Short mmCIF file of C-alpha atoms in Angstrom, two decimals:
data_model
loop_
_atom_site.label_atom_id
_atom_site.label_comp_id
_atom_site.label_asym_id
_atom_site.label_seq_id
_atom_site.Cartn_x
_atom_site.Cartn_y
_atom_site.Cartn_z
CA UNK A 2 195.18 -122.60 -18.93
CA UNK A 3 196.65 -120.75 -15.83
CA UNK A 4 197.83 -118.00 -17.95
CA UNK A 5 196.00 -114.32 -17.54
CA UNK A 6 195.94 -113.99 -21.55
CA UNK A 7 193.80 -117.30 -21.61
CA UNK A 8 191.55 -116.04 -18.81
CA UNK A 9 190.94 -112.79 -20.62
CA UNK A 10 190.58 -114.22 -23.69
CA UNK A 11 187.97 -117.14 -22.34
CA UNK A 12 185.70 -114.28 -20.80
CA UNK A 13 185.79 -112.21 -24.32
CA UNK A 14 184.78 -115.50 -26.79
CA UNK A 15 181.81 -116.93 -24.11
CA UNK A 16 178.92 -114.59 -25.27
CA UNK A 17 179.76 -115.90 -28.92
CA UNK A 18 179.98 -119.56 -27.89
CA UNK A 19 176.46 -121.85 -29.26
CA UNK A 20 175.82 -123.80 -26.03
CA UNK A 21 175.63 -127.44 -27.55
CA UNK A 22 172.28 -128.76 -27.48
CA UNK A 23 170.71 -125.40 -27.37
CA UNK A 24 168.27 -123.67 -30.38
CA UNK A 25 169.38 -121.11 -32.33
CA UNK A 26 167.33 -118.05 -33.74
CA UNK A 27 170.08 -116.53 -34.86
CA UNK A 28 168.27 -112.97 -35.78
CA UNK A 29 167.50 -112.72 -32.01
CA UNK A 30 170.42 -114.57 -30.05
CA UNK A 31 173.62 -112.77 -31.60
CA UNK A 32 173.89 -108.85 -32.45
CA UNK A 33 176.16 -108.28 -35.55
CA UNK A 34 177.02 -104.92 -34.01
CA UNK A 35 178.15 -106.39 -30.57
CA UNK A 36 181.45 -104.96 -29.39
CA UNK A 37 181.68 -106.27 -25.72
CA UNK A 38 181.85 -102.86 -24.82
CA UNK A 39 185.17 -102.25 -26.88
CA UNK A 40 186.03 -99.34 -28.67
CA UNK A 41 188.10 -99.34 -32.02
CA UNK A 42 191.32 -97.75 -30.44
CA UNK A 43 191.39 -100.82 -28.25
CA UNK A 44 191.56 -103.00 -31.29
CA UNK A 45 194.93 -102.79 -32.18
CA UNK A 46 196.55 -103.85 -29.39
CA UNK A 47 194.17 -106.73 -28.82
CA UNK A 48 194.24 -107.83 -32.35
CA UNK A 49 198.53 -107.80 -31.84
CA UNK A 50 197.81 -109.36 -28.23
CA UNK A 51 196.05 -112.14 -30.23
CA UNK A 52 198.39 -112.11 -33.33
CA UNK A 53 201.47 -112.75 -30.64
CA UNK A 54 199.85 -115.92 -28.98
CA UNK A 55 199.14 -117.65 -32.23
CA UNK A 56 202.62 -117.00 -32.97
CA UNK A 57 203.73 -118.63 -30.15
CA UNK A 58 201.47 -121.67 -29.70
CA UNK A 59 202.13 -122.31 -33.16
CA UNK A 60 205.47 -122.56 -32.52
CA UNK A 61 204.71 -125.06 -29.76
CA UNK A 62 202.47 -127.24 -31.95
CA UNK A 63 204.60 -127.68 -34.34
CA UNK A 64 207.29 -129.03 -32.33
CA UNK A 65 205.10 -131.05 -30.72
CA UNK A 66 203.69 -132.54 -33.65
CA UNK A 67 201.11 -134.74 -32.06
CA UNK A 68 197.73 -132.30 -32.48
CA UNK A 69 195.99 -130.53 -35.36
CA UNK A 70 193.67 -127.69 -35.77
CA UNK A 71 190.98 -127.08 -38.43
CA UNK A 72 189.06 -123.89 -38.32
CA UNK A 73 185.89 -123.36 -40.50
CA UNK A 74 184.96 -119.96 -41.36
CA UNK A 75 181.47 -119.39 -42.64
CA UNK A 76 180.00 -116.20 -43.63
CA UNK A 77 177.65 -115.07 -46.39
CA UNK A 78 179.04 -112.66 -49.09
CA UNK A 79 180.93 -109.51 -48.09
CA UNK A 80 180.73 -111.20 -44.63
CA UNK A 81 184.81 -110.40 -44.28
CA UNK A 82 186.71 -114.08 -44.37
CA UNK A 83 189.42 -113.31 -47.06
CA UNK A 84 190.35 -109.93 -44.65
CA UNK A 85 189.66 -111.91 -41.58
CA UNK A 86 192.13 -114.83 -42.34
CA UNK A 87 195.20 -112.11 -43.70
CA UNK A 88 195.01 -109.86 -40.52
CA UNK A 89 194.40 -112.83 -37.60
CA UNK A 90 197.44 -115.02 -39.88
CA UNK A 91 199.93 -111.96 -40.11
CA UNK A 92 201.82 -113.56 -37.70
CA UNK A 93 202.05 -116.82 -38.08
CA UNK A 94 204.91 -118.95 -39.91
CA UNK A 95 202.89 -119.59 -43.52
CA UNK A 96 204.62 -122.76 -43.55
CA UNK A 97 202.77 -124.66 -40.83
CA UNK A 98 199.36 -122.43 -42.00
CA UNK A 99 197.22 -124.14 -45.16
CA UNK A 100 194.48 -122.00 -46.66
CA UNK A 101 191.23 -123.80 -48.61
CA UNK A 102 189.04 -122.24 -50.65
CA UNK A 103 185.58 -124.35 -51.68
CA UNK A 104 184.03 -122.79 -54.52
CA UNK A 105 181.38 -124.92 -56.63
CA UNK A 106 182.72 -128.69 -56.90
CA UNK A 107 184.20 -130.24 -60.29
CA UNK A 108 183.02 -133.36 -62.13
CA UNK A 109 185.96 -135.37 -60.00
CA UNK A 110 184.96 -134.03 -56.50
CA UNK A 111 180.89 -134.90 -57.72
CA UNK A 112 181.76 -138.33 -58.47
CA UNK A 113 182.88 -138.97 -54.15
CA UNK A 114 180.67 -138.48 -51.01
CA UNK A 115 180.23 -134.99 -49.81
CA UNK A 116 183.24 -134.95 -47.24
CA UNK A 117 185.68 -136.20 -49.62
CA UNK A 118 186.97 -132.93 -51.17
CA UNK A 119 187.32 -131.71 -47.24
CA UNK A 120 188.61 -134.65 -45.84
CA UNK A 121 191.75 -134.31 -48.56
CA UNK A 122 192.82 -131.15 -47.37
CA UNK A 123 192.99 -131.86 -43.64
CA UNK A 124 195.68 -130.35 -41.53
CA UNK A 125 198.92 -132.69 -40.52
CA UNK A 126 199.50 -133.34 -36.74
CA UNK A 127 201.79 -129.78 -35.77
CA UNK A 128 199.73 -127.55 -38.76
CA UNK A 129 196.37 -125.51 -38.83
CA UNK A 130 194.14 -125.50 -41.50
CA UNK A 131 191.94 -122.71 -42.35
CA UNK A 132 188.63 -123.79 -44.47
CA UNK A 133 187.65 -120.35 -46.25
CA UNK A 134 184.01 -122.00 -46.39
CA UNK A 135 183.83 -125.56 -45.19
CA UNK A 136 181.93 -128.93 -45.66
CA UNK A 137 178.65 -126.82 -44.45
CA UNK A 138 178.03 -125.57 -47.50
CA UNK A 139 176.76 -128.87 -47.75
CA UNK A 140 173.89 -127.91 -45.42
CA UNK A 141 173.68 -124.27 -46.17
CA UNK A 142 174.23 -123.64 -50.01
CA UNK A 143 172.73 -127.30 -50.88
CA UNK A 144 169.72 -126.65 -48.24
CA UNK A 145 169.15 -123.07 -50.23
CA UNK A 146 169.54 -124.78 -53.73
CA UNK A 147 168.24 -127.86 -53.85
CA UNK A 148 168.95 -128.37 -57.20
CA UNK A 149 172.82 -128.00 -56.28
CA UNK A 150 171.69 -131.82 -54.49
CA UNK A 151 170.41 -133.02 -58.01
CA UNK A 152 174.03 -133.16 -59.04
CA UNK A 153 175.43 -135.51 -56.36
CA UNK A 154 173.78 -137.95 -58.26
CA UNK A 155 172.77 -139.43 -54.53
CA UNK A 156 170.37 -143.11 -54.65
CA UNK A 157 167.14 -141.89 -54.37
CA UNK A 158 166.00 -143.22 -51.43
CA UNK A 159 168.38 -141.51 -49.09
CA UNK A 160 167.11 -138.16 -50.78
CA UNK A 161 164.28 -137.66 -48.42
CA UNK A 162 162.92 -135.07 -46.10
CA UNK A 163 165.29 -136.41 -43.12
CA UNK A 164 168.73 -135.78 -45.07
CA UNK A 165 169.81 -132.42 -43.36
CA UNK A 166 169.14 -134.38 -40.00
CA UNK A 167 171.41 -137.45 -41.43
CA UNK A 168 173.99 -134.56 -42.53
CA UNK A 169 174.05 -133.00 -39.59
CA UNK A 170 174.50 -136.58 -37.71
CA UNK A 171 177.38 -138.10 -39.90
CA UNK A 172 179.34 -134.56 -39.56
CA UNK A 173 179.36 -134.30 -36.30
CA UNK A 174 180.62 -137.81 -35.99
CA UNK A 175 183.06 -136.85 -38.27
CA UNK A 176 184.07 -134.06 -36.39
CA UNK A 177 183.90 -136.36 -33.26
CA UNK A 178 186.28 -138.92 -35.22
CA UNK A 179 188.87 -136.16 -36.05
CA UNK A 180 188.90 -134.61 -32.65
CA UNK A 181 189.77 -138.55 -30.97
CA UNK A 182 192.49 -138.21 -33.00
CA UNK A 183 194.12 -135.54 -31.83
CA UNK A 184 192.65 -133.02 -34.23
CA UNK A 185 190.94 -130.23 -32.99
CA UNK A 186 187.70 -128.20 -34.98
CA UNK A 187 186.85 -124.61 -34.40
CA UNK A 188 184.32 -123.03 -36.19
CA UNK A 189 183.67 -119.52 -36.58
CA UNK A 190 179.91 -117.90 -38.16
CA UNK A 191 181.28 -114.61 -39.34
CA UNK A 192 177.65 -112.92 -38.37
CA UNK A 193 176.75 -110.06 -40.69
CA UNK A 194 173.51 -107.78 -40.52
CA UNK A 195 171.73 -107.62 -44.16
CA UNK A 196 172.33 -103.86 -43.96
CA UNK A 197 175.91 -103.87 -43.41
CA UNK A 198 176.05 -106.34 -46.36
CA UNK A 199 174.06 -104.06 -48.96
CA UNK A 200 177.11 -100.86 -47.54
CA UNK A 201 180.17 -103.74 -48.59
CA UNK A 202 178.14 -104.74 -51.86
CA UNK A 203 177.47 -100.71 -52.32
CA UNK A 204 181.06 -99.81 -51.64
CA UNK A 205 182.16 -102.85 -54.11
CA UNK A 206 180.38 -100.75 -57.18
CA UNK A 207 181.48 -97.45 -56.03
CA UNK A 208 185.42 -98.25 -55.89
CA UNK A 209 186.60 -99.15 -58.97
CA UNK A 210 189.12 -101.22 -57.42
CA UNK A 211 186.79 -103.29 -55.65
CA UNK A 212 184.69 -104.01 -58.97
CA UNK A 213 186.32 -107.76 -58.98
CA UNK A 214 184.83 -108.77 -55.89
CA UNK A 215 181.31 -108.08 -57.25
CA UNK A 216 179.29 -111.04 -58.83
CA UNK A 217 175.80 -110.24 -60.28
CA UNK A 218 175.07 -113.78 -58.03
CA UNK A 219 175.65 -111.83 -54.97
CA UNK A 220 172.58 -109.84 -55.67
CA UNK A 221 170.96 -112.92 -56.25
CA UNK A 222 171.81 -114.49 -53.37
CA UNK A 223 171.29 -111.84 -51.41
CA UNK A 224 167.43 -112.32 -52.40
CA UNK A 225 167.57 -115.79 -50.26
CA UNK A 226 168.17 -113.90 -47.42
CA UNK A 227 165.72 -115.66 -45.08
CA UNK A 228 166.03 -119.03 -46.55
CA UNK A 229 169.93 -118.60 -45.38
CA UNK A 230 169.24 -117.05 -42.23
CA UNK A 231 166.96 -120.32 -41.15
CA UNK A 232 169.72 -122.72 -42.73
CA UNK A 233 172.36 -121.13 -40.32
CA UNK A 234 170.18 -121.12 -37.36
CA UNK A 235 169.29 -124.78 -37.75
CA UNK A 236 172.66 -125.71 -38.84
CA UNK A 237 174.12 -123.90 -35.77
CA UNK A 238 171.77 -125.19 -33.54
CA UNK A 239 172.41 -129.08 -34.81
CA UNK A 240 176.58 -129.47 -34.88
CA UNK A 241 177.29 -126.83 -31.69
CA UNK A 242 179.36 -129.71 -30.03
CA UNK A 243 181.27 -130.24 -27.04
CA UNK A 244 184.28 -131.35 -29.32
CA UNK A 245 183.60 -129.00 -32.07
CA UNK A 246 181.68 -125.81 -31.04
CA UNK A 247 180.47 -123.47 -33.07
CA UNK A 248 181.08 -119.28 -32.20
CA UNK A 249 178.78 -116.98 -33.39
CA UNK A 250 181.11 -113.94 -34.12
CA UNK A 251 179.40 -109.94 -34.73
CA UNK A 252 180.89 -109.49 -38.37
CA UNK A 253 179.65 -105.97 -39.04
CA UNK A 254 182.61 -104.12 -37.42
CA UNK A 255 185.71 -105.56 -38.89
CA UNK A 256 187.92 -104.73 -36.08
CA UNK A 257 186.00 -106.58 -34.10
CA UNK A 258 185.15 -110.04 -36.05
CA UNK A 259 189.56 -110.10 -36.27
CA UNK A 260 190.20 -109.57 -32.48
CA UNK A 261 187.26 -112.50 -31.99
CA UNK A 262 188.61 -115.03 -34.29
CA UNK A 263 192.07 -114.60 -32.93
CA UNK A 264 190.88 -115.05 -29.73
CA UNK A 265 188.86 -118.25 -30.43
CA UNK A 266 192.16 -120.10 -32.38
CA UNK A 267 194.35 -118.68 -29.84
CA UNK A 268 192.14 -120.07 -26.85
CA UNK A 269 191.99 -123.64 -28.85
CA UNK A 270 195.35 -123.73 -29.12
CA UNK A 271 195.93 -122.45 -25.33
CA UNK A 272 193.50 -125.35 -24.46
CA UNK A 273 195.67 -127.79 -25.93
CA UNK A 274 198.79 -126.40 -24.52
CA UNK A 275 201.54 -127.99 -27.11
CA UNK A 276 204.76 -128.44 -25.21
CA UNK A 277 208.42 -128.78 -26.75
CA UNK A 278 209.45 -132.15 -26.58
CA UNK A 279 211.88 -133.39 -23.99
CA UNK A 280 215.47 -134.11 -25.56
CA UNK A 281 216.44 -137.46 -23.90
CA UNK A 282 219.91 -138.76 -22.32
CA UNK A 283 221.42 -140.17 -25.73
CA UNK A 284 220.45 -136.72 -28.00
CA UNK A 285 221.72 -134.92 -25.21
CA UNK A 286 225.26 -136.53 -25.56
CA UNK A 287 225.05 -135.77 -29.10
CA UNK A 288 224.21 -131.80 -28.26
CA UNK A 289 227.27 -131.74 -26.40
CA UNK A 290 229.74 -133.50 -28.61
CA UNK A 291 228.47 -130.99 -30.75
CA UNK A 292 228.45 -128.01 -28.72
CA UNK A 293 232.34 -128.93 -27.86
CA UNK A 294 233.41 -129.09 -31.53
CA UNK A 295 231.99 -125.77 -32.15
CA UNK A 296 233.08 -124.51 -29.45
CA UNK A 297 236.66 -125.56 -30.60
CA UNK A 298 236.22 -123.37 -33.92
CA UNK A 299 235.78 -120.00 -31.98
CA UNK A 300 238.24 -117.49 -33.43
CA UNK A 301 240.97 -116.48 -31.07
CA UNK A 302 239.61 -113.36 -29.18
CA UNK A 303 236.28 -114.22 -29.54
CA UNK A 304 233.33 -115.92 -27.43
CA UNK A 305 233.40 -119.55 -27.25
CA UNK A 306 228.91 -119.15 -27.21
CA UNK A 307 228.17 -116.17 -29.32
CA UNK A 308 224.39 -116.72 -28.22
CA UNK A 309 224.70 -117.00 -24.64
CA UNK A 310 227.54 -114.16 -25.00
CA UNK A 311 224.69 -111.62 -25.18
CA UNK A 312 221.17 -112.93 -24.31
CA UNK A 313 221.50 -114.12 -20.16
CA UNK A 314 220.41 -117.79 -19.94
CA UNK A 315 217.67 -119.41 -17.26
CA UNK A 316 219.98 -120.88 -13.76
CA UNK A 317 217.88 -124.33 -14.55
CA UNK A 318 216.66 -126.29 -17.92
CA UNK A 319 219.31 -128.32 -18.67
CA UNK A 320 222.87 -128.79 -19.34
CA UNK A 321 223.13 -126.56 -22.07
CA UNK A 322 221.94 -123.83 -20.26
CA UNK A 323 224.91 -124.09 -17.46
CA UNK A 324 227.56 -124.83 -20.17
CA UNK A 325 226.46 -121.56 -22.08
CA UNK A 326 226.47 -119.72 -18.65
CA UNK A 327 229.21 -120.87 -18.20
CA UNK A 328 230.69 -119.97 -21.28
CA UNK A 329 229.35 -116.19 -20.72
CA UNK A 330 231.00 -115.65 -17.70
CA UNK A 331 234.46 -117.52 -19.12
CA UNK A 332 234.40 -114.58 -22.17
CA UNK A 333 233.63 -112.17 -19.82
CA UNK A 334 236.21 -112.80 -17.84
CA UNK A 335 238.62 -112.94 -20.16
CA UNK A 336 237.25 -109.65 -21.83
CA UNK A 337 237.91 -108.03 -18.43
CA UNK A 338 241.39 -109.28 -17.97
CA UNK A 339 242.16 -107.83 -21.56
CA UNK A 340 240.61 -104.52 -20.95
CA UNK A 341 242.34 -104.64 -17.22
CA UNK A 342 245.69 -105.60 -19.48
CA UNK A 343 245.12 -102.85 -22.03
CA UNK A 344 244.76 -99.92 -19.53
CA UNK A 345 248.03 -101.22 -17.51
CA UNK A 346 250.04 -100.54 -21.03
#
């Protein structure tokens, strides 16, 4: 990544970044309220900056169609994910973009392993898939209720005191496995302070409009504060990976959780710097039997290349480039001998 964007972008996700191997306390080692020194007026831009690029390397990755990106968002209520996936995806063609939700499994996702309901909604090699909470609930939600674990209906004696070790092991050899073939995990802790939470829940009541997206269980959970705040540390600390890192992104300015999570896809997909593919010798004859017979249906008076009529083509990159320069300069010459003829009359 040579470009200036990635450089900037690198230096602005690093703070957030879990070094793997390292331990987490995560009420010490990340500030919610941590801004990098940014102020909200600077937001917009970046958050467009960041908008742009995923834009574009989407674009690339889906012609390439050999890579795939997952991104897990995790958060605890109010933490911002629903507003955090519609401004970062504004951009983006919704076609080669796949949102999942995980709410509380059904009877048929009970009766497979864990992974199974979030190994069925994957992305395809040239798409991105955004997990709106992700397969660690299955260390977070299930740690936090353990009576969540009763109905897995797992044999007994893998239900012992070492199964959040043996669930952090087999996904982050899952991970591993997904990432050797050519699909890439990001993960993004949406990291929100307990009194920012109680404002959102606050504001949720006051607004009638907002009543909806209060449960009664949010209070409740909110009670399991700790118990969550020592899940995430652990589980943060256990499945940072080389292959699949984990970013620790300040959550309680909104602004500033969007420009963050932009910036982490965008440098993942920058990383993996998707190309076009290469048209070879025997699709290039087609192009220009085809680029002939259109060029045979112009209407008389007008340019041969509408396209390369108005927007000035690179001097390299191919044939097609010349013959539409080429084309240009044929309409504009015969534009000028016209207008030449016209004010002879």
């Amino acid at each position: 990544m040579t470009d200036a964007r990635a450089e900037r972008i690198a230096k602005l996700i690093e703070p957030l970044r879990v070094k793997p191997g390292s331990r987490v306390r995560l009420g010490k080692d990340f500030d919610p309220r941590y801004k990098a020194g940014l102020k909200k007026k600077d937001g917009v831009e970046l958050l467009h900056t960041g908008v742009s690029l995923l834009a574009e390397y989407q674009e690339r990755l889906a012609a390439q169609d050999t890579y795939g990106v997952l991104l897990c968002l995790q958060a605890l209520d109010a933490g911002g994910k629903d507003g955090t996936i519609r401004h970062v995806m504004s951009g983006v063609n919704p076609q080669g973009v796949k949102v999942s939700s995980f709410k509380q499994p059904s009877v048929e996702e009970l009766d497979h392993d864990y992974l199974w309901r979030y190994a069925a909604r994957l992305p395809a090699r040239g798409d991105i898939a955004i997990f709106n909470r992700s397969h660690y609930e299955e260390v977070l939600v299930v740690r936090v209720h353990p009576e969540v674990l009763d109905r897995q209906r797992l044999p007994e004696h893998v239900r012992g005191a070492d199964i959040w070790d043996r669930r952090y092991r087999d996904i982050n050899n899952w991970e591993r496995y997904l990432t050797d073939n050519g699909f890439k995990v990001v993960k993004v802790f949406l990291n929100l302070s307990k009194e920012e939470q109680r404002t959102r829940f606050m504001k949720r009541l006051d607004l009638p409009e907002k009543n909806w997206k209060f449960s009664a269980a949010d209070v409740r959970e909110r009670r399991r504060w700790d118990d969550y705040q020592r899940a995430f540390s652990e589980m943060l600390s256990a499945t940072s990976t080389p292959w699949a890192p984990w970013y620790v992104v300040p959550a309680d300015r909104k602004w500033f959780a969007r420009i963050c999570t932009a910036a982490v896809l965008a440098h993942t997909l920058m990383d993996i710097d998707p190309r076009y593919p290469v048209v070879g010798e025997e699709a290039r004859k087609d192009l220009r039997a085809a680029r002939q017979e259109l060029e045979a249906e112009a209407p008389e008076g007008a340019p041969t290349d509408p396209y390369a009529a108005v927007h000035p083509m690179p001097e390299a990159g191919g044939e097609q480039y010349r013959t539409g320069r080429s084309a240009k300069r044929k309409h504009s010459s015969a534009a000028a001998r016209r207008t030449k003829k016209g004010m002879q009359t």
